Short mmCIF file of C-alpha atoms in Angstrom, two decimals:
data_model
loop_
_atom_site.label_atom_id
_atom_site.label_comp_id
_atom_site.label_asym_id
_atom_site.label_seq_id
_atom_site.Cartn_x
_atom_site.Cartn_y
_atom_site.Cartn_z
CA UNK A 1 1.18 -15.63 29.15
CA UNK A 2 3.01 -17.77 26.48
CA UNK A 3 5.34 -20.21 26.61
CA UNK A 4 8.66 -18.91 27.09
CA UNK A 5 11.93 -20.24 25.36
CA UNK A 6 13.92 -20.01 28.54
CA UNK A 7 17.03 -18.56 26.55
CA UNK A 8 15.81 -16.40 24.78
CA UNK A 9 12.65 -15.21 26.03
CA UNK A 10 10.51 -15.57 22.90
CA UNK A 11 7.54 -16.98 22.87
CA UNK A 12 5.78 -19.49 20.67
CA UNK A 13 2.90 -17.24 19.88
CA UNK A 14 1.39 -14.29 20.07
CA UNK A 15 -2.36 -13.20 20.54
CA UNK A 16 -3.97 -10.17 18.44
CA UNK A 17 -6.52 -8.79 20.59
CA UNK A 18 -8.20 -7.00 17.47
CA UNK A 19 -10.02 -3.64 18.36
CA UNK A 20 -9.19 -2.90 22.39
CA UNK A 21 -12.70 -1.73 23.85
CA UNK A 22 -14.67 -2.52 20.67
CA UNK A 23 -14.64 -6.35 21.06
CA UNK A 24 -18.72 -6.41 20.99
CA UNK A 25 -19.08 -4.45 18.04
CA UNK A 26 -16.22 -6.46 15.75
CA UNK A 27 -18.88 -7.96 13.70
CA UNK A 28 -20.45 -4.69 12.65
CA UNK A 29 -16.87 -3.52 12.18
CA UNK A 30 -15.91 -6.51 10.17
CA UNK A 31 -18.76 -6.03 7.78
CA UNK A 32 -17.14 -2.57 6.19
CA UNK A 33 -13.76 -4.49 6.29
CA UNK A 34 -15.09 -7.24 4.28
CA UNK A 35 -16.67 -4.88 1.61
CA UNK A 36 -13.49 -2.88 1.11
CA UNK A 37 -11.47 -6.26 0.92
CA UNK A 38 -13.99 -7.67 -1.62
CA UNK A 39 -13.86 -4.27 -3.58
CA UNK A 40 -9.72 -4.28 -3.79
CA UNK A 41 -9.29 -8.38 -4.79
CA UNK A 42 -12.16 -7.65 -7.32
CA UNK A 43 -10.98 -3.95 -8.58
CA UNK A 44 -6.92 -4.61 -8.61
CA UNK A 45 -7.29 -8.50 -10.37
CA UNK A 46 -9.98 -7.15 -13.16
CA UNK A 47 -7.10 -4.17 -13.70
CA UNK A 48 -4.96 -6.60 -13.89
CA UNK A 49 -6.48 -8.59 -16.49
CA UNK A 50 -7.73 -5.69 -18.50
CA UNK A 51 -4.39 -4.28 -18.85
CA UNK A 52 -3.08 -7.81 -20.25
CA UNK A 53 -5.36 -8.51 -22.43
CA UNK A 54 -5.92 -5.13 -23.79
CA UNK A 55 -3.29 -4.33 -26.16
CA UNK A 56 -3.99 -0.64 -25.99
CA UNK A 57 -2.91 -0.75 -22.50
CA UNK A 58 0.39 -2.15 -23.32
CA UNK A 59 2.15 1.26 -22.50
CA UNK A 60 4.43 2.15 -19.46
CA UNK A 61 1.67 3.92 -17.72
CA UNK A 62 -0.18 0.75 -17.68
CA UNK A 63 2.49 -1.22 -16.60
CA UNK A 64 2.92 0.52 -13.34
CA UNK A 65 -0.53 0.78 -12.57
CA UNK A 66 -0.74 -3.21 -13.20
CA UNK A 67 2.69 -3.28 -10.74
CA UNK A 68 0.36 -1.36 -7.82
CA UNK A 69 -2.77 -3.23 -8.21
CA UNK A 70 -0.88 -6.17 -7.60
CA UNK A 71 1.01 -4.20 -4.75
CA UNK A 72 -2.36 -3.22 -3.73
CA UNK A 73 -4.13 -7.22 -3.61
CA UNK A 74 -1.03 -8.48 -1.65
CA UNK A 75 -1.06 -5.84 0.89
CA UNK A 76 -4.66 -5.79 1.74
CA UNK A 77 -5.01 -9.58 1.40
CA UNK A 78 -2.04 -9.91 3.55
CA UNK A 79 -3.63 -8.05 6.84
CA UNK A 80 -7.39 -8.62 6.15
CA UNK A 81 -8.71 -12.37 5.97
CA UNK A 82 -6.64 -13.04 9.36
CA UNK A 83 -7.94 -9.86 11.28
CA UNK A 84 -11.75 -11.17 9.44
CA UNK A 85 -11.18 -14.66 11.24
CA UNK A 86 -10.28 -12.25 14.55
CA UNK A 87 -13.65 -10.81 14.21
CA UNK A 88 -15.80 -13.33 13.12
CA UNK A 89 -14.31 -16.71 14.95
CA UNK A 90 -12.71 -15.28 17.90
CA UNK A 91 -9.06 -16.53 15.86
CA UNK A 92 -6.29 -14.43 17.95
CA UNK A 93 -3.64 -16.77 18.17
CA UNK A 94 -0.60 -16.44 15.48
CA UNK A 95 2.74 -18.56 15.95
CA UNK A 96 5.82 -15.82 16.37
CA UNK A 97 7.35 -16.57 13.46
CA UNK A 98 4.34 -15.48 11.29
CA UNK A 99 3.56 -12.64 13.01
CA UNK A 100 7.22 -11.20 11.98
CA UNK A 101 6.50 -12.76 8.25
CA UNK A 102 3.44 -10.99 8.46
CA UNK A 103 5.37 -7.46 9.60
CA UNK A 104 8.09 -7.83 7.15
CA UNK A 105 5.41 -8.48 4.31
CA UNK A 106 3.05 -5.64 5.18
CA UNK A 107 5.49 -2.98 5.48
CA UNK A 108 7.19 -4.19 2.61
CA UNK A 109 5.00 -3.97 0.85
CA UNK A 110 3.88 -0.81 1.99
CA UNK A 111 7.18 0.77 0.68
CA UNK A 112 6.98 -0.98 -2.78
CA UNK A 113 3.32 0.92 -2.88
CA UNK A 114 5.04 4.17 -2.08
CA UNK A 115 7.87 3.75 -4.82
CA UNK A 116 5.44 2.23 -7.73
CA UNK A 117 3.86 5.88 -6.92
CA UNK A 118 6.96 7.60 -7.01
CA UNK A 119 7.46 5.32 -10.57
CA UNK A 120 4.06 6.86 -12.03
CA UNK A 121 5.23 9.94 -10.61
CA UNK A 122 8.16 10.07 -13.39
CA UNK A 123 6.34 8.57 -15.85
CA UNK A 124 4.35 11.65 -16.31
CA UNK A 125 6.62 13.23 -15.94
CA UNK A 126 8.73 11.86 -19.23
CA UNK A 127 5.41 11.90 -20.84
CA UNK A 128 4.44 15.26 -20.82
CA UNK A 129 8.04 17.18 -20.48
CA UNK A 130 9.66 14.45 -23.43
CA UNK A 131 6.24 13.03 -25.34
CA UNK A 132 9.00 12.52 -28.51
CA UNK A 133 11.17 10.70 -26.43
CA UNK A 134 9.04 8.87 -24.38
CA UNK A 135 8.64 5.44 -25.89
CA UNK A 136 13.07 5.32 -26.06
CA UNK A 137 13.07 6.43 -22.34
CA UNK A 138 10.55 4.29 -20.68
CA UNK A 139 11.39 0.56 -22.65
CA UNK A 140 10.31 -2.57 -21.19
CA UNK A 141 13.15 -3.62 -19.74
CA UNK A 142 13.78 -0.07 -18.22
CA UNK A 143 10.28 -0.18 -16.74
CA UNK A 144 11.47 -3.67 -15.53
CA UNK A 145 14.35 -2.72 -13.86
CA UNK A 146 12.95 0.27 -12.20
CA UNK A 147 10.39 -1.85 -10.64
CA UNK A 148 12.88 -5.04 -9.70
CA UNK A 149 14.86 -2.00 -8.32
CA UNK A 150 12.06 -0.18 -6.16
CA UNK A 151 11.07 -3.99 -4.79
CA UNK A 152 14.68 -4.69 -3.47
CA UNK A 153 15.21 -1.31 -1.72
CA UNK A 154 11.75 -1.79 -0.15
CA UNK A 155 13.14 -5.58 1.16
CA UNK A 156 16.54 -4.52 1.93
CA UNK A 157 14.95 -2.08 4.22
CA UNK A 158 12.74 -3.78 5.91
CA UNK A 159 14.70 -7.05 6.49
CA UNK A 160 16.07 -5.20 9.20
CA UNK A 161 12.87 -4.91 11.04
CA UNK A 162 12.62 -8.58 11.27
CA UNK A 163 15.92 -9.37 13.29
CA UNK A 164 15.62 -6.19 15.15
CA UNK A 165 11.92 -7.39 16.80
CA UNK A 166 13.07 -11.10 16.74
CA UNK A 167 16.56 -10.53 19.18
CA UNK A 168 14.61 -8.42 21.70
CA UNK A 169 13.26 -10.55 25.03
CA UNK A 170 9.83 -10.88 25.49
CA UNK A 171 8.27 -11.02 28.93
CA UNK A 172 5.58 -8.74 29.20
CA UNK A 173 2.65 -11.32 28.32
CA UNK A 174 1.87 -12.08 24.44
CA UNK A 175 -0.99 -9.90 24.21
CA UNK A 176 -1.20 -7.50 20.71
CA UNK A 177 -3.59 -5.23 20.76
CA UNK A 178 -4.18 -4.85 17.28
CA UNK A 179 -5.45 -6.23 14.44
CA UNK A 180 -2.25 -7.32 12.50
CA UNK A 181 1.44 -7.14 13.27
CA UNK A 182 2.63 -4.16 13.34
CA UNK A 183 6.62 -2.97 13.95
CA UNK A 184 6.40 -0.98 16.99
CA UNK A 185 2.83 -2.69 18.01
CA UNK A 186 5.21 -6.32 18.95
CA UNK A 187 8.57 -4.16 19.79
CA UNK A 188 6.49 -2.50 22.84
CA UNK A 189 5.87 -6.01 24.11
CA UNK A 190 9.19 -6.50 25.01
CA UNK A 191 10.97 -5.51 27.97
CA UNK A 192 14.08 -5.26 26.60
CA UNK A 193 15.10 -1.52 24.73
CA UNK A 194 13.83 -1.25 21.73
CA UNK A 195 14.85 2.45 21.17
CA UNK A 196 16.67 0.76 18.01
CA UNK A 197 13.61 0.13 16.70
CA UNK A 198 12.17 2.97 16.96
CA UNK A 199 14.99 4.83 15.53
CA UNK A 200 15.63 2.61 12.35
CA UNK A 201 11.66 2.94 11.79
CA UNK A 202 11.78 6.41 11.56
CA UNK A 203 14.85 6.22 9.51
CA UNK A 204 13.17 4.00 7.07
CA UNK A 205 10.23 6.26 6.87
CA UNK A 206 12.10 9.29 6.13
CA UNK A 207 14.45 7.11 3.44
CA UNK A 208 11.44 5.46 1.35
CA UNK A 209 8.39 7.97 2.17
CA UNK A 210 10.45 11.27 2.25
CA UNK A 211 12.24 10.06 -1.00
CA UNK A 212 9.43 9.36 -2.64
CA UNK A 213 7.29 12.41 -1.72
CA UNK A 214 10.45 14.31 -2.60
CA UNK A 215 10.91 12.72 -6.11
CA UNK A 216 7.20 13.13 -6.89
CA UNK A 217 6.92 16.50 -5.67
CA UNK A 218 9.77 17.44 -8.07
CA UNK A 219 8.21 15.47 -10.89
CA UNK A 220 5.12 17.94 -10.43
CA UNK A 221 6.72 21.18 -10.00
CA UNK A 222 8.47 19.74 -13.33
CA UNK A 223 5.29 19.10 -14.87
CA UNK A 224 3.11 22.29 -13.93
CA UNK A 225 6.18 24.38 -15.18
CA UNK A 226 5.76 22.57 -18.45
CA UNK A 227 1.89 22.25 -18.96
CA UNK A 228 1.75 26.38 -17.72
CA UNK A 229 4.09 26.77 -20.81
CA UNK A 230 1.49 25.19 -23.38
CA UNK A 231 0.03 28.09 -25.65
CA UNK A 232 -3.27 26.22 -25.85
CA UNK A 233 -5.83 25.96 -23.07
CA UNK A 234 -7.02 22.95 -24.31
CA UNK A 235 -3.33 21.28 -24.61
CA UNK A 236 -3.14 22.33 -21.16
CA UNK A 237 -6.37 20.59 -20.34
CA UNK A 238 -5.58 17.34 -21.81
CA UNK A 239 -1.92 17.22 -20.59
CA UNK A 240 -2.69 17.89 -16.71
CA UNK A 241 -5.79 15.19 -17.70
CA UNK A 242 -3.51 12.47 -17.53
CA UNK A 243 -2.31 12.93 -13.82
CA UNK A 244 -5.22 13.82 -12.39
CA UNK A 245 -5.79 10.00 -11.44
CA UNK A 246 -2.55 9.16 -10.32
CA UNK A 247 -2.84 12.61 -8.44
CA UNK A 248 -6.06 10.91 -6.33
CA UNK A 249 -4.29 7.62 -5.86
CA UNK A 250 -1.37 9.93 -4.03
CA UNK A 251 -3.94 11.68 -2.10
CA UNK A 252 -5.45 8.69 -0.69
CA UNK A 253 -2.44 6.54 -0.16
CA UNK A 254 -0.25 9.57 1.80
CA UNK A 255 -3.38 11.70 3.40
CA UNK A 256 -3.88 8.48 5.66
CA UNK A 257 -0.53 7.94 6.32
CA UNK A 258 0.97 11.25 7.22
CA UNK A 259 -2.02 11.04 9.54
CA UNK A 260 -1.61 7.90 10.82
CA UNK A 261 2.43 9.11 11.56
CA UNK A 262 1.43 12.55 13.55
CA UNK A 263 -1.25 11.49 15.30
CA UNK A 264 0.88 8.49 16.61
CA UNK A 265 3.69 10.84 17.19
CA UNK A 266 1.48 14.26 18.50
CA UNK A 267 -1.92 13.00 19.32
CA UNK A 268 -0.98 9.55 21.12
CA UNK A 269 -2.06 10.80 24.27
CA UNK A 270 -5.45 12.39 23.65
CA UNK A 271 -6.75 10.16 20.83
CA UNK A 272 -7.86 7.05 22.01
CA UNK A 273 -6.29 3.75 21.15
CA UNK A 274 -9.13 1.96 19.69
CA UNK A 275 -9.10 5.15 16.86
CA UNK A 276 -5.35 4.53 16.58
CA UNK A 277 -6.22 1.27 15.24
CA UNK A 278 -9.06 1.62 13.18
CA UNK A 279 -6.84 4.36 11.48
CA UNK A 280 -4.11 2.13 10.54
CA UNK A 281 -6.36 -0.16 9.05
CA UNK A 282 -8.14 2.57 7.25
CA UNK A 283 -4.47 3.57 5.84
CA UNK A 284 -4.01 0.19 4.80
CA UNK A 285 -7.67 -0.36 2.82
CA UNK A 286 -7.95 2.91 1.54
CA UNK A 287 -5.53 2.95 -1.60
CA UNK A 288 -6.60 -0.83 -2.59
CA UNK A 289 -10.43 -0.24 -2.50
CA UNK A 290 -9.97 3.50 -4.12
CA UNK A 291 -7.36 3.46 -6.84
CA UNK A 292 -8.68 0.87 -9.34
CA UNK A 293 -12.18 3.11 -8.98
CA UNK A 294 -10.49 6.32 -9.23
CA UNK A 295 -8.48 4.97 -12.54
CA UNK A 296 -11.61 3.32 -13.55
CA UNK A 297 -13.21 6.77 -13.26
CA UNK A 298 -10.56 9.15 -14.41
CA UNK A 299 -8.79 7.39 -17.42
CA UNK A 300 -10.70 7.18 -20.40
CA UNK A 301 -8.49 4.23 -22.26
CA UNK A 302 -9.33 1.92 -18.91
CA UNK A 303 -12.89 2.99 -19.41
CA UNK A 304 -13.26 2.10 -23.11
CA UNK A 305 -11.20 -1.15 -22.23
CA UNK A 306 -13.85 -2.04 -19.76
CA UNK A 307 -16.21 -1.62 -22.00
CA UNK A 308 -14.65 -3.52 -25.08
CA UNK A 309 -13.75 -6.74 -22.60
CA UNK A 310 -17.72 -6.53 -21.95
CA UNK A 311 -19.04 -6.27 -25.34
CA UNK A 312 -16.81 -8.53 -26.44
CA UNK A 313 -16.91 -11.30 -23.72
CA UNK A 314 -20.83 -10.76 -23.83
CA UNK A 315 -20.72 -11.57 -27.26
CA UNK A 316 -18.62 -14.58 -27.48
CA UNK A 317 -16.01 -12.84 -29.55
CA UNK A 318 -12.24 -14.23 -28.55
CA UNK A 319 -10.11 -12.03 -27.48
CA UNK A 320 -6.84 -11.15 -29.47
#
């Protein structure tokens, strides 16, 4: 067990056991891990760069999908290298204090992911429902405020988490069993009550997933209403074309998640907990490692950008 602060019963550090019951395979797990990671610094930064150097990207659909690659980096890169150096150097030990900076920032961050989707979401919405309109509506400095906005509701609401964990005691050892620090995953350590916790987590959920979901499932029915309305198959075609990417990237960010959430909450006891945790690392890879390959795939202007950066970098032509 830790060293105890006699006062207040928290201790110094804290020790992430990793995978419970899969400790000998870790380096065979790590090796997927490291591929994914590799795969979302390399896919999310070359977006990145793409859409600022391109000048035909310099639109509002751009923007946000430059705002959740960068969501997308910090997230992954914020769990992953410290549950590699678990795996591969046997690395458990993390002081208290960074284990609840590493909380705060990963479910954060989490909820800043959620809203840039919810962003995109009505983007497409203004696009296809007000196409005249849609370069007055969506300005810069709207687009900036909408994402400065989503970023402090997403802190706001997690602050909370971190005082909530911190003023519980702590004297059930300082033994994590998982890979990074999760909410609930350092509450259940205590043996204080932490039914506060648990309440204001699924509070949050409901007030940053539920909102979301809710806004983007309007912004769809919104859309389908006005793409069913086109006279032209082909119009149709082409409008519902331009969502069909951000479509994916909601599929893979909330399939894993709404998972994640009812199997925790209806499977606990018959799943085991080694799957628990592979799971919620799988929920947190997933969208990084997928979405710059799905919007790679699925939207011609990032394609042709690609393309242009190549041919252009291969031969030795500056860019604009």
């Amino acid at each position: 067990m830790s060293e105890l602060n006699s006062s207040s019963l928290t201790p110094k550090f804290l020790l992430l056991n990793g995978i419970p019951g899969l400790e000998a395979a870790h380096i065979w797990i790590s090796l997927p891990f490291c591929f994914m990671y590799v795969t979302a610094v390399v896919g999310n930064c070359g977006l990145i760069y793409l859409i600022s150097h391109e000048e035909a990207l310099h639109r509002p659909m751009y923007y946000f999908l430059a705002l959740l690659s960068f969501t997308d980096v910090t997230l992954c890169t914020t769990t992953v290298p410290n549950m590699l150096c678990i795996f591969w150097f046997n690395l458990k030990e993390i002081d208290f204090n960074a284990c609840l900076a590493q909380m705060f920032f990963v479910h954060m961050l989490t909820g800043m992911e959620s809203g840039v989707l919810m962003l995109m979401a009505l983007d497409r919405y203004v696009a296809i429902c007000y196409p005249l309109r849609y370069s007055t509506i969506l300005t810069n400095p709207v687009i900036a405020k909408a994402g400065l906005a989503t970023l402090l509701r997403s802190v706001a609401l997690i602050m909370p988490f971190t005082f909530l964990t911190k003023r519980l005691p702590y004297c059930r050892g300082n033994f994590i069993p998982h890979t990074y620090c999760d909410h609930m995953s350092v509450a259940k350590m205590s043996c204080g009550n932490f039914k506060v916790n648990a309440i204001y987590g699924l509070l949050t959920a409901l007030l940053i997933g539920g909102f979301d979901m809710f806004c983007i499932s309007v912004s769809y029915t919104m859309i389908l209403r006005a793409v069913v309305s086109l006279s032209s198959a082909d119009a149709r075609h082409k409008a519902f074309s331009t969502c069909t990417a951000h479509i994916c990237a909601i599929v893979i960010t909330y399939v894993p998640a709404l998972f994640t959430i009812f199997t925790h909450r209806f499977g606990g006891r018959n799943i085991p907990h080694h799957v628990h945790i592979i799971i919620a690392n799988l929920y947190l890879m997933f969208p990084p490692t997928l979405n710059p390959i799905v919007y790679g795939v699925k939207t011609k202007q990032i394609r042709e950008g690609v393309i242009k950066l190549f041919f252009k970098e291969k031969d030795g032509f500056p860019m604009k």
